[in-house]
Amino acid sequence: MIGNLRHRPVRRLTQLFVGLSLYGISMALMIRSGLGLNPWDVFHQGLAQLTGLTMGTVVIAVGVLVLLAWIPLRQRPGIGTLANVVVVGLAVDATLALLPPGGPLAARIALLVGGIVGNGAATALYLGARLGPGPRDGLMTGFVARRPGRSLRLVRTLIEIAVLAVGALLGGTIGIGTIAYALTIGPLAQLFLPIFDVPEPTRSPAPRPEPTPDRGESTPEPSGPTAGRSTATS
């Protein structure tokens, strides 16, 4: 997933940071809609209400803690993993500061739809850059890698149910947006990923060595009219 940064570094880094910024913006749109968040953001919002910290600060803090959980799982973060921890939190706080809460239901539905679609595009952007998974995704894949035979889908579902339940108890927003996100984010990411995926460079096959005669191989006799003709002396 991390790939080789020497391959198209400008596009990949630009795509990474645009994707992470868009991810934070899309989170803020869903928050301002008030119609429900994805499981991790329900958890983040609940913690923010409990601690009085901003949403972005909580996102960064949780990202750091989840990243520390990679250590016993022996996962290696990429550039994108580290950038994810910081950039998403900064983007969500900046957008929330500019976007007022409330508004008519039609506007809130538009914010929700824009947030979900933007989140799908953002996911494809940073995954397509191939510079490392997000800390939460890496936690799931690392857990499965350490315990072969476990289903990634099952592990992801269990973790998301757990954070959703805790977030709801802390006051995070669950609603129609939570269900809509769960049903559409996968197809949306798959829709956008072929557009933004940066393929790994293909390696050229090694040249075939020229055949060389074996030692002791005799030189073939000449053929044709002069074959077998000896030089005579008078």
JSON list of C-alpha atoms in Angstrom, two decimals:
[
{"chain": "A", "resi": 1, "resn": "MET", "atom": "CA", "xyz": [0.00, 0.00, 0.00]},
{"chain": "A", "resi": 2, "resn": "ILE", "atom": "CA", "xyz": [2.77, 2.47, 0.89]},
{"chain": "A", "resi": 3, "resn": "GLY", "atom": "CA", "xyz": [4.52, 2.04, -2.43]},
{"chain": "A", "resi": 4, "resn": "ASN", "atom": "CA", "xyz": [7.58, 3.89, -3.70]},
{"chain": "A", "resi": 5, "resn": "LEU", "atom": "CA", "xyz": [7.46, 7.67, -3.29]},
{"chain": "A", "resi": 6, "resn": "ARG", "atom": "CA", "xyz": [10.00, 8.06, -6.09]},
{"chain": "A", "resi": 7, "resn": "HIS", "atom": "CA", "xyz": [7.21, 7.17, -8.51]},
{"chain": "A", "resi": 8, "resn": "ARG", "atom": "CA", "xyz": [5.18, 10.32, -9.39]},
{"chain": "A", "resi": 9, "resn": "PRO", "atom": "CA", "xyz": [5.79, 12.02, -6.01]},
{"chain": "A", "resi": 10, "resn": "VAL", "atom": "CA", "xyz": [4.21, 15.39, -6.87]},
{"chain": "A", "resi": 11, "resn": "ARG", "atom": "CA", "xyz": [0.90, 13.92, -7.97]},
{"chain": "A", "resi": 12, "resn": "ARG", "atom": "CA", "xyz": [0.74, 11.43, -5.12]},
{"chain": "A", "resi": 13, "resn": "LEU", "atom": "CA", "xyz": [1.56, 13.94, -2.37]},
{"chain": "A", "resi": 14, "resn": "THR", "atom": "CA", "xyz": [-0.84, 16.51, -3.83]},
{"chain": "A", "resi": 15, "resn": "GLN", "atom": "CA", "xyz": [-3.56, 13.89, -4.12]},
{"chain": "A", "resi": 16, "resn": "LEU", "atom": "CA", "xyz": [-2.92, 12.72, -0.56]},
{"chain": "A", "resi": 17, "resn": "PHE", "atom": "CA", "xyz": [-3.28, 16.15, 1.03]},
{"chain": "A", "resi": 18, "resn": "VAL", "atom": "CA", "xyz": [-6.25, 17.13, -1.14]},
{"chain": "A", "resi": 19, "resn": "GLY", "atom": "CA", "xyz": [-7.95, 13.88, -0.16]},
{"chain": "A", "resi": 20, "resn": "LEU", "atom": "CA", "xyz": [-7.28, 14.30, 3.55]},
{"chain": "A", "resi": 21, "resn": "SER", "atom": "CA", "xyz": [-8.47, 17.91, 3.48]},
{"chain": "A", "resi": 22, "resn": "LEU", "atom": "CA", "xyz": [-11.62, 16.90, 1.63]},
{"chain": "A", "resi": 23, "resn": "TYR", "atom": "CA", "xyz": [-12.16, 14.14, 4.20]},
{"chain": "A", "resi": 24, "resn": "GLY", "atom": "CA", "xyz": [-12.16, 16.69, 7.01]},
{"chain": "A", "resi": 25, "resn": "ILE", "atom": "CA", "xyz": [-14.45, 19.02, 5.05]},
{"chain": "A", "resi": 26, "resn": "SER", "atom": "CA", "xyz": [-16.90, 16.20, 4.37]},
{"chain": "A", "resi": 27, "resn": "MET", "atom": "CA", "xyz": [-16.92, 15.30, 8.07]},
{"chain": "A", "resi": 28, "resn": "ALA", "atom": "CA", "xyz": [-17.83, 18.89, 8.92]},
{"chain": "A", "resi": 29, "resn": "LEU", "atom": "CA", "xyz": [-20.67, 18.88, 6.37]},
{"chain": "A", "resi": 30, "resn": "MET", "atom": "CA", "xyz": [-22.16, 15.78, 7.96]},
{"chain": "A", "resi": 31, "resn": "ILE", "atom": "CA", "xyz": [-21.78, 17.26, 11.45]},
{"chain": "A", "resi": 32, "resn": "ARG", "atom": "CA", "xyz": [-23.56, 20.46, 10.43]},
{"chain": "A", "resi": 33, "resn": "SER", "atom": "CA", "xyz": [-26.37, 18.46, 8.82]},
{"chain": "A", "resi": 34, "resn": "GLY", "atom": "CA", "xyz": [-27.27, 17.07, 12.25]},
{"chain": "A", "resi": 35, "resn": "LEU", "atom": "CA", "xyz": [-28.69, 13.97, 10.55]},
{"chain": "A", "resi": 36, "resn": "GLY", "atom": "CA", "xyz": [-26.16, 11.39, 11.68]},
{"chain": "A", "resi": 37, "resn": "LEU", "atom": "CA", "xyz": [-22.48, 10.55, 11.41]},
{"chain": "A", "resi": 38, "resn": "ASN", "atom": "CA", "xyz": [-20.37, 7.52, 10.59]},
{"chain": "A", "resi": 39, "resn": "PRO", "atom": "CA", "xyz": [-19.46, 5.30, 13.59]},
{"chain": "A", "resi": 40, "resn": "TRP", "atom": "CA", "xyz": [-16.01, 6.76, 14.27]},
{"chain": "A", "resi": 41, "resn": "ASP", "atom": "CA", "xyz": [-17.32, 10.32, 14.06]},
{"chain": "A", "resi": 42, "resn": "VAL", "atom": "CA", "xyz": [-20.17, 9.51, 16.44]},
{"chain": "A", "resi": 43, "resn": "PHE", "atom": "CA", "xyz": [-17.41, 8.44, 18.81]},
{"chain": "A", "resi": 44, "resn": "HIS", "atom": "CA", "xyz": [-15.34, 11.57, 18.12]},
{"chain": "A", "resi": 45, "resn": "GLN", "atom": "CA", "xyz": [-18.34, 13.83, 18.63]},
{"chain": "A", "resi": 46, "resn": "GLY", "atom": "CA", "xyz": [-19.26, 12.13, 21.89]},
{"chain": "A", "resi": 47, "resn": "LEU", "atom": "CA", "xyz": [-15.73, 12.58, 23.22]},
{"chain": "A", "resi": 48, "resn": "ALA", "atom": "CA", "xyz": [-15.73, 16.22, 22.12]},
{"chain": "A", "resi": 49, "resn": "GLN", "atom": "CA", "xyz": [-18.93, 16.85, 24.08]},
{"chain": "A", "resi": 50, "resn": "LEU", "atom": "CA", "xyz": [-17.54, 15.04, 27.10]},
{"chain": "A", "resi": 51, "resn": "THR", "atom": "CA", "xyz": [-14.18, 16.81, 27.17]},
{"chain": "A", "resi": 52, "resn": "GLY", "atom": "CA", "xyz": [-15.08, 20.22, 25.77]},
{"chain": "A", "resi": 53, "resn": "LEU", "atom": "CA", "xyz": [-12.36, 19.89, 23.12]},
{"chain": "A", "resi": 54, "resn": "THR", "atom": "CA", "xyz": [-12.96, 20.74, 19.48]},
{"chain": "A", "resi": 55, "resn": "MET", "atom": "CA", "xyz": [-13.93, 17.98, 17.09]},
{"chain": "A", "resi": 56, "resn": "GLY", "atom": "CA", "xyz": [-10.65, 18.30, 15.23]},
{"chain": "A", "resi": 57, "resn": "THR", "atom": "CA", "xyz": [-8.59, 18.08, 18.41]},
{"chain": "A", "resi": 58, "resn": "VAL", "atom": "CA", "xyz": [-10.40, 14.88, 19.38]},
{"chain": "A", "resi": 59, "resn": "VAL", "atom": "CA", "xyz": [-9.89, 13.42, 15.89]},
{"chain": "A", "resi": 60, "resn": "ILE", "atom": "CA", "xyz": [-6.15, 14.08, 16.16]},
{"chain": "A", "resi": 61, "resn": "ALA", "atom": "CA", "xyz": [-5.91, 12.71, 19.71]},
{"chain": "A", "resi": 62, "resn": "VAL", "atom": "CA", "xyz": [-7.80, 9.53, 18.85]},
{"chain": "A", "resi": 63, "resn": "GLY", "atom": "CA", "xyz": [-5.65, 9.11, 15.74]},
{"chain": "A", "resi": 64, "resn": "VAL", "atom": "CA", "xyz": [-2.48, 9.28, 17.84]},
{"chain": "A", "resi": 65, "resn": "LEU", "atom": "CA", "xyz": [-3.83, 6.73, 20.34]},
{"chain": "A", "resi": 66, "resn": "VAL", "atom": "CA", "xyz": [-4.92, 4.37, 17.57]},
{"chain": "A", "resi": 67, "resn": "LEU", "atom": "CA", "xyz": [-1.51, 4.74, 15.94]},
{"chain": "A", "resi": 68, "resn": "LEU", "atom": "CA", "xyz": [0.14, 3.71, 19.22]},
{"chain": "A", "resi": 69, "resn": "ALA", "atom": "CA", "xyz": [-1.98, 0.55, 19.09]},
{"chain": "A", "resi": 70, "resn": "TRP", "atom": "CA", "xyz": [-0.13, -0.33, 15.88]},
{"chain": "A", "resi": 71, "resn": "ILE", "atom": "CA", "xyz": [3.03, -1.04, 17.88]},
{"chain": "A", "resi": 72, "resn": "PRO", "atom": "CA", "xyz": [2.03, -4.46, 19.28]},
{"chain": "A", "resi": 73, "resn": "LEU", "atom": "CA", "xyz": [0.47, -5.27, 15.89]},
{"chain": "A", "resi": 74, "resn": "ARG", "atom": "CA", "xyz": [3.83, -4.52, 14.21]},
{"chain": "A", "resi": 75, "resn": "GLN", "atom": "CA", "xyz": [2.30, -2.28, 11.60]},
{"chain": "A", "resi": 76, "resn": "ARG", "atom": "CA", "xyz": [4.41, 0.34, 9.83]},
{"chain": "A", "resi": 77, "resn": "PRO", "atom": "CA", "xyz": [2.82, 3.72, 9.16]},
{"chain": "A", "resi": 78, "resn": "GLY", "atom": "CA", "xyz": [3.32, 5.43, 5.85]},
{"chain": "A", "resi": 79, "resn": "ILE", "atom": "CA", "xyz": [3.56, 9.12, 5.07]},
{"chain": "A", "resi": 80, "resn": "GLY", "atom": "CA", "xyz": [-0.18, 9.12, 4.45]},
{"chain": "A", "resi": 81, "resn": "THR", "atom": "CA", "xyz": [-0.85, 7.53, 7.82]},
{"chain": "A", "resi": 82, "resn": "LEU", "atom": "CA", "xyz": [0.99, 10.26, 9.71]},
{"chain": "A", "resi": 83, "resn": "ALA", "atom": "CA", "xyz": [-0.54, 13.01, 7.57]},
{"chain": "A", "resi": 84, "resn": "ASN", "atom": "CA", "xyz": [-4.00, 11.54, 8.16]},
{"chain": "A", "resi": 85, "resn": "VAL", "atom": "CA", "xyz": [-3.64, 11.98, 11.92]},
{"chain": "A", "resi": 86, "resn": "VAL", "atom": "CA", "xyz": [-3.06, 15.74, 11.61]},
{"chain": "A", "resi": 87, "resn": "VAL", "atom": "CA", "xyz": [-4.63, 17.03, 8.40]},
{"chain": "A", "resi": 88, "resn": "VAL", "atom": "CA", "xyz": [-8.15, 15.63, 8.84]},
{"chain": "A", "resi": 89, "resn": "GLY", "atom": "CA", "xyz": [-8.51, 17.18, 12.29]},
{"chain": "A", "resi": 90, "resn": "LEU", "atom": "CA", "xyz": [-7.28, 20.59, 11.13]},
{"chain": "A", "resi": 91, "resn": "ALA", "atom": "CA", "xyz": [-9.60, 20.53, 8.10]},
{"chain": "A", "resi": 92, "resn": "VAL", "atom": "CA", "xyz": [-12.70, 19.61, 10.10]},
{"chain": "A", "resi": 93, "resn": "ASP", "atom": "CA", "xyz": [-12.14, 22.40, 12.65]},
{"chain": "A", "resi": 94, "resn": "ALA", "atom": "CA", "xyz": [-11.48, 24.98, 9.93]},
{"chain": "A", "resi": 95, "resn": "THR", "atom": "CA", "xyz": [-14.66, 24.02, 8.07]},
{"chain": "A", "resi": 96, "resn": "LEU", "atom": "CA", "xyz": [-16.81, 23.98, 11.22]},
{"chain": "A", "resi": 97, "resn": "ALA", "atom": "CA", "xyz": [-15.58, 27.50, 12.01]},
{"chain": "A", "resi": 98, "resn": "LEU", "atom": "CA", "xyz": [-16.82, 28.71, 8.61]},
{"chain": "A", "resi": 99, "resn": "LEU", "atom": "CA", "xyz": [-20.06, 26.75, 8.38]},
{"chain": "A", "resi": 100, "resn": "PRO", "atom": "CA", "xyz": [-22.90, 27.82, 10.69]},
{"chain": "A", "resi": 101, "resn": "PRO", "atom": "CA", "xyz": [-25.10, 25.15, 12.29]},
{"chain": "A", "resi": 102, "resn": "GLY", "atom": "CA", "xyz": [-28.81, 24.77, 11.72]},
{"chain": "A", "resi": 103, "resn": "GLY", "atom": "CA", "xyz": [-30.81, 25.73, 8.66]},
{"chain": "A", "resi": 104, "resn": "PRO", "atom": "CA", "xyz": [-33.90, 24.31, 6.94]},
{"chain": "A", "resi": 105, "resn": "LEU", "atom": "CA", "xyz": [-34.24, 20.56, 6.47]},
{"chain": "A", "resi": 106, "resn": "ALA", "atom": "CA", "xyz": [-33.59, 20.76, 2.72]},
{"chain": "A", "resi": 107, "resn": "ALA", "atom": "CA", "xyz": [-30.26, 22.49, 3.35]},
{"chain": "A", "resi": 108, "resn": "ARG", "atom": "CA", "xyz": [-29.31, 19.93, 5.98]},
{"chain": "A", "resi": 109, "resn": "ILE", "atom": "CA", "xyz": [-30.11, 17.06, 3.60]},
{"chain": "A", "resi": 110, "resn": "ALA", "atom": "CA", "xyz": [-27.92, 18.74, 0.98]},
{"chain": "A", "resi": 111, "resn": "LEU", "atom": "CA", "xyz": [-25.10, 18.98, 3.53]},
{"chain": "A", "resi": 112, "resn": "LEU", "atom": "CA", "xyz": [-25.50, 15.30, 4.37]},
{"chain": "A", "resi": 113, "resn": "VAL", "atom": "CA", "xyz": [-25.46, 14.19, 0.73]},
{"chain": "A", "resi": 114, "resn": "GLY", "atom": "CA", "xyz": [-22.50, 16.43, -0.04]},
{"chain": "A", "resi": 115, "resn": "GLY", "atom": "CA", "xyz": [-20.67, 15.10, 3.00]},
{"chain": "A", "resi": 116, "resn": "ILE", "atom": "CA", "xyz": [-21.19, 11.45, 2.09]},
{"chain": "A", "resi": 117, "resn": "VAL", "atom": "CA", "xyz": [-20.25, 11.91, -1.58]},
{"chain": "A", "resi": 118, "resn": "GLY", "atom": "CA", "xyz": [-17.26, 14.05, -0.61]},
{"chain": "A", "resi": 119, "resn": "ASN", "atom": "CA", "xyz": [-16.17, 11.42, 1.88]},
{"chain": "A", "resi": 120, "resn": "GLY", "atom": "CA", "xyz": [-16.28, 8.74, -0.81]},
{"chain": "A", "resi": 121, "resn": "ALA", "atom": "CA", "xyz": [-14.17, 10.86, -3.15]},
{"chain": "A", "resi": 122, "resn": "ALA", "atom": "CA", "xyz": [-11.75, 11.73, -0.34]},
{"chain": "A", "resi": 123, "resn": "THR", "atom": "CA", "xyz": [-11.33, 8.07, 0.55]},
{"chain": "A", "resi": 124, "resn": "ALA", "atom": "CA", "xyz": [-10.49, 7.22, -3.06]},
{"chain": "A", "resi": 125, "resn": "LEU", "atom": "CA", "xyz": [-8.04, 10.13, -3.29]},
{"chain": "A", "resi": 126, "resn": "TYR", "atom": "CA", "xyz": [-5.92, 9.17, -0.30]},
{"chain": "A", "resi": 127, "resn": "LEU", "atom": "CA", "xyz": [-6.14, 5.42, -0.93]},
{"chain": "A", "resi": 128, "resn": "GLY", "atom": "CA", "xyz": [-5.26, 5.96, -4.59]},
{"chain": "A", "resi": 129, "resn": "ALA", "atom": "CA", "xyz": [-2.13, 7.87, -3.60]},
{"chain": "A", "resi": 130, "resn": "ARG", "atom": "CA", "xyz": [-0.79, 4.61, -2.07]},
{"chain": "A", "resi": 131, "resn": "LEU", "atom": "CA", "xyz": [1.09, 6.33, 0.74]},
{"chain": "A", "resi": 132, "resn": "GLY", "atom": "CA", "xyz": [-0.29, 4.38, 3.67]},
{"chain": "A", "resi": 133, "resn": "PRO", "atom": "CA", "xyz": [-3.69, 3.60, 5.21]},
{"chain": "A", "resi": 134, "resn": "GLY", "atom": "CA", "xyz": [-5.43, 5.72, 7.80]},
{"chain": "A", "resi": 135, "resn": "PRO", "atom": "CA", "xyz": [-4.69, 4.82, 11.42]},
{"chain": "A", "resi": 136, "resn": "ARG", "atom": "CA", "xyz": [-8.13, 3.31, 12.01]},
{"chain": "A", "resi": 137, "resn": "ASP", "atom": "CA", "xyz": [-8.01, 1.16, 8.87]},
{"chain": "A", "resi": 138, "resn": "GLY", "atom": "CA", "xyz": [-4.49, 0.04, 9.75]},
{"chain": "A", "resi": 139, "resn": "LEU", "atom": "CA", "xyz": [-5.69, -1.04, 13.18]},
{"chain": "A", "resi": 140, "resn": "MET", "atom": "CA", "xyz": [-8.23, -3.37, 11.57]},
{"chain": "A", "resi": 141, "resn": "THR", "atom": "CA", "xyz": [-5.89, -4.82, 8.94]},
{"chain": "A", "resi": 142, "resn": "GLY", "atom": "CA", "xyz": [-3.12, -5.23, 11.52]},
{"chain": "A", "resi": 143, "resn": "PHE", "atom": "CA", "xyz": [-5.41, -7.14, 13.84]},
{"chain": "A", "resi": 144, "resn": "VAL", "atom": "CA", "xyz": [-6.39, -9.50, 11.02]},
{"chain": "A", "resi": 145, "resn": "ALA", "atom": "CA", "xyz": [-2.76, -9.95, 9.94]},
{"chain": "A", "resi": 146, "resn": "ARG", "atom": "CA", "xyz": [-1.79, -11.03, 13.47]},
{"chain": "A", "resi": 147, "resn": "ARG", "atom": "CA", "xyz": [-4.67, -13.51, 13.60]},
{"chain": "A", "resi": 148, "resn": "PRO", "atom": "CA", "xyz": [-4.89, -15.31, 10.27]},
{"chain": "A", "resi": 149, "resn": "GLY", "atom": "CA", "xyz": [-8.29, -16.66, 9.40]},
{"chain": "A", "resi": 150, "resn": "ARG", "atom": "CA", "xyz": [-10.20, -13.76, 10.92]},
{"chain": "A", "resi": 151, "resn": "SER", "atom": "CA", "xyz": [-12.54, -11.94, 8.56]},
{"chain": "A", "resi": 152, "resn": "LEU", "atom": "CA", "xyz": [-11.57, -8.31, 7.93]},
{"chain": "A", "resi": 153, "resn": "ARG", "atom": "CA", "xyz": [-15.23, -7.45, 7.42]},
{"chain": "A", "resi": 154, "resn": "LEU", "atom": "CA", "xyz": [-16.14, -9.04, 10.76]},
{"chain": "A", "resi": 155, "resn": "VAL", "atom": "CA", "xyz": [-13.32, -7.27, 12.62]},
{"chain": "A", "resi": 156, "resn": "ARG", "atom": "CA", "xyz": [-14.25, -3.94, 11.03]},
{"chain": "A", "resi": 157, "resn": "THR", "atom": "CA", "xyz": [-17.93, -4.42, 11.90]},
{"chain": "A", "resi": 158, "resn": "LEU", "atom": "CA", "xyz": [-17.20, -5.31, 15.52]},
{"chain": "A", "resi": 159, "resn": "ILE", "atom": "CA", "xyz": [-14.87, -2.33, 16.01]},
{"chain": "A", "resi": 160, "resn": "GLU", "atom": "CA", "xyz": [-17.33, 0.08, 14.40]},
{"chain": "A", "resi": 161, "resn": "ILE", "atom": "CA", "xyz": [-20.24, -1.25, 16.46]},
{"chain": "A", "resi": 162, "resn": "ALA", "atom": "CA", "xyz": [-18.15, -0.75, 19.60]},
{"chain": "A", "resi": 163, "resn": "VAL", "atom": "CA", "xyz": [-17.15, 2.85, 18.81]},
{"chain": "A", "resi": 164, "resn": "LEU", "atom": "CA", "xyz": [-20.70, 3.63, 17.65]},
{"chain": "A", "resi": 165, "resn": "ALA", "atom": "CA", "xyz": [-22.17, 2.36, 20.91]},
{"chain": "A", "resi": 166, "resn": "VAL", "atom": "CA", "xyz": [-19.69, 4.27, 23.06]},
{"chain": "A", "resi": 167, "resn": "GLY", "atom": "CA", "xyz": [-20.16, 7.42, 20.98]},
{"chain": "A", "resi": 168, "resn": "ALA", "atom": "CA", "xyz": [-23.94, 7.19, 21.28]},
{"chain": "A", "resi": 169, "resn": "LEU", "atom": "CA", "xyz": [-23.68, 6.84, 25.05]},
{"chain": "A", "resi": 170, "resn": "LEU", "atom": "CA", "xyz": [-21.52, 9.97, 25.10]},
{"chain": "A", "resi": 171, "resn": "GLY", "atom": "CA", "xyz": [-24.05, 11.95, 23.07]},
{"chain": "A", "resi": 172, "resn": "GLY", "atom": "CA", "xyz": [-22.83, 11.52, 19.50]},
{"chain": "A", "resi": 173, "resn": "THR", "atom": "CA", "xyz": [-25.38, 11.96, 16.71]},
{"chain": "A", "resi": 174, "resn": "ILE", "atom": "CA", "xyz": [-26.93, 8.82, 15.22]},
{"chain": "A", "resi": 175, "resn": "GLY", "atom": "CA", "xyz": [-29.56, 9.22, 12.52]},
{"chain": "A", "resi": 176, "resn": "ILE", "atom": "CA", "xyz": [-30.51, 8.57, 8.94]},
{"chain": "A", "resi": 177, "resn": "GLY", "atom": "CA", "xyz": [-27.08, 9.82, 7.90]},
{"chain": "A", "resi": 178, "resn": "THR", "atom": "CA", "xyz": [-25.43, 6.99, 9.84]},
{"chain": "A", "resi": 179, "resn": "ILE", "atom": "CA", "xyz": [-27.41, 4.41, 7.87]},
{"chain": "A", "resi": 180, "resn": "ALA", "atom": "CA", "xyz": [-26.97, 6.22, 4.54]},
{"chain": "A", "resi": 181, "resn": "TYR", "atom": "CA", "xyz": [-23.22, 6.40, 5.11]},
{"chain": "A", "resi": 182, "resn": "ALA", "atom": "CA", "xyz": [-22.96, 2.68, 5.90]},
{"chain": "A", "resi": 183, "resn": "LEU", "atom": "CA", "xyz": [-24.90, 1.73, 2.76]},
{"chain": "A", "resi": 184, "resn": "THR", "atom": "CA", "xyz": [-23.21, 4.07, 0.26]},
{"chain": "A", "resi": 185, "resn": "ILE", "atom": "CA", "xyz": [-19.62, 4.75, 1.30]},
{"chain": "A", "resi": 186, "resn": "GLY", "atom": "CA", "xyz": [-18.27, 1.47, -0.09]},
{"chain": "A", "resi": 187, "resn": "PRO", "atom": "CA", "xyz": [-19.85, 1.82, -3.55]},
{"chain": "A", "resi": 188, "resn": "LEU", "atom": "CA", "xyz": [-18.87, 5.51, -3.71]},
{"chain": "A", "resi": 189, "resn": "ALA", "atom": "CA", "xyz": [-15.22, 4.78, -2.89]},
{"chain": "A", "resi": 190, "resn": "GLN", "atom": "CA", "xyz": [-15.20, 2.01, -5.52]},
{"chain": "A", "resi": 191, "resn": "LEU", "atom": "CA", "xyz": [-16.73, 4.43, -8.04]},
{"chain": "A", "resi": 192, "resn": "PHE", "atom": "CA", "xyz": [-14.04, 7.07, -7.51]},
{"chain": "A", "resi": 193, "resn": "LEU", "atom": "CA", "xyz": [-11.01, 4.81, -6.94]},
{"chain": "A", "resi": 194, "resn": "PRO", "atom": "CA", "xyz": [-10.36, 3.95, -10.63]},
{"chain": "A", "resi": 195, "resn": "ILE", "atom": "CA", "xyz": [-10.24, 7.69, -11.36]},
{"chain": "A", "resi": 196, "resn": "PHE", "atom": "CA", "xyz": [-7.69, 8.54, -8.66]},
{"chain": "A", "resi": 197, "resn": "ASP", "atom": "CA", "xyz": [-5.67, 5.33, -8.33]},
{"chain": "A", "resi": 198, "resn": "VAL", "atom": "CA", "xyz": [-1.98, 5.83, -9.11]},
{"chain": "A", "resi": 199, "resn": "PRO", "atom": "CA", "xyz": [-0.72, 2.49, -10.46]},
{"chain": "A", "resi": 200, "resn": "GLU", "atom": "CA", "xyz": [2.61, 1.18, -9.32]},
{"chain": "A", "resi": 201, "resn": "PRO", "atom": "CA", "xyz": [5.36, 1.34, -11.97]},
{"chain": "A", "resi": 202, "resn": "THR", "atom": "CA", "xyz": [5.69, -1.82, -14.01]},
{"chain": "A", "resi": 203, "resn": "ARG", "atom": "CA", "xyz": [9.07, -3.47, -13.96]},
{"chain": "A", "resi": 204, "resn": "SER", "atom": "CA", "xyz": [10.58, -4.33, -17.33]},
{"chain": "A", "resi": 205, "resn": "PRO", "atom": "CA", "xyz": [11.55, -7.98, -17.68]},
{"chain": "A", "resi": 206, "resn": "ALA", "atom": "CA", "xyz": [15.25, -8.67, -17.32]},
{"chain": "A", "resi": 207, "resn": "PRO", "atom": "CA", "xyz": [17.02, -9.05, -20.70]},
{"chain": "A", "resi": 208, "resn": "ARG", "atom": "CA", "xyz": [17.72, -12.64, -21.71]},
{"chain": "A", "resi": 209, "resn": "PRO", "atom": "CA", "xyz": [21.44, -13.44, -21.72]},
{"chain": "A", "resi": 210, "resn": "GLU", "atom": "CA", "xyz": [23.06, -14.19, -25.07]},
{"chain": "A", "resi": 211, "resn": "PRO", "atom": "CA", "xyz": [23.86, -17.88, -25.51]},
{"chain": "A", "resi": 212, "resn": "THR", "atom": "CA", "xyz": [27.58, -18.62, -25.31]},
{"chain": "A", "resi": 213, "resn": "PRO", "atom": "CA", "xyz": [29.23, -21.80, -26.56]},
{"chain": "A", "resi": 214, "resn": "ASP", "atom": "CA", "xyz": [30.32, -24.32, -23.97]},
{"chain": "A", "resi": 215, "resn": "ARG", "atom": "CA", "xyz": [33.96, -24.77, -23.33]},
{"chain": "A", "resi": 216, "resn": "GLY", "atom": "CA", "xyz": [35.34, -27.47, -25.53]},
{"chain": "A", "resi": 217, "resn": "GLU", "atom": "CA", "xyz": [32.61, -27.04, -28.13]},
{"chain": "A", "resi": 218, "resn": "SER", "atom": "CA", "xyz": [34.20, -27.57, -31.50]},
{"chain": "A", "resi": 219, "resn": "THR", "atom": "CA", "xyz": [33.90, -24.97, -34.22]},
{"chain": "A", "resi": 220, "resn": "PRO", "atom": "CA", "xyz": [31.55, -26.26, -36.93]},
{"chain": "A", "resi": 221, "resn": "GLU", "atom": "CA", "xyz": [33.14, -27.35, -40.18]},
{"chain": "A", "resi": 222, "resn": "PRO", "atom": "CA", "xyz": [32.54, -25.01, -43.11]},
{"chain": "A", "resi": 223, "resn": "SER", "atom": "CA", "xyz": [29.94, -26.10, -45.60]},
{"chain": "A", "resi": 224, "resn": "GLY", "atom": "CA", "xyz": [29.58, -25.46, -49.30]},
{"chain": "A", "resi": 225, "resn": "PRO", "atom": "CA", "xyz": [31.79, -25.99, -52.32]},
{"chain": "A", "resi": 226, "resn": "THR", "atom": "CA", "xyz": [34.99, -25.41, -50.39]},
{"chain": "A", "resi": 227, "resn": "ALA", "atom": "CA", "xyz": [34.08, -27.88, -47.66]},
{"chain": "A", "resi": 228, "resn": "GLY", "atom": "CA", "xyz": [36.80, -30.45, -47.12]},
{"chain": "A", "resi": 229, "resn": "ARG", "atom": "CA", "xyz": [39.13, -28.79, -49.71]},
{"chain": "A", "resi": 230, "resn": "SER", "atom": "CA", "xyz": [42.77, -28.84, -48.53]},
{"chain": "A", "resi": 231, "resn": "THR", "atom": "CA", "xyz": [45.58, -26.51, -49.55]},
{"chain": "A", "resi": 232, "resn": "ALA", "atom": "CA", "xyz": [48.12, -28.29, -51.84]},
{"chain": "A", "resi": 233, "resn": "THR", "atom": "CA", "xyz": [51.76, -27.38, -52.28]},
{"chain": "A", "resi": 234, "resn": "SER", "atom": "CA", "xyz": [53.58, -27.93, -55.47]}
]
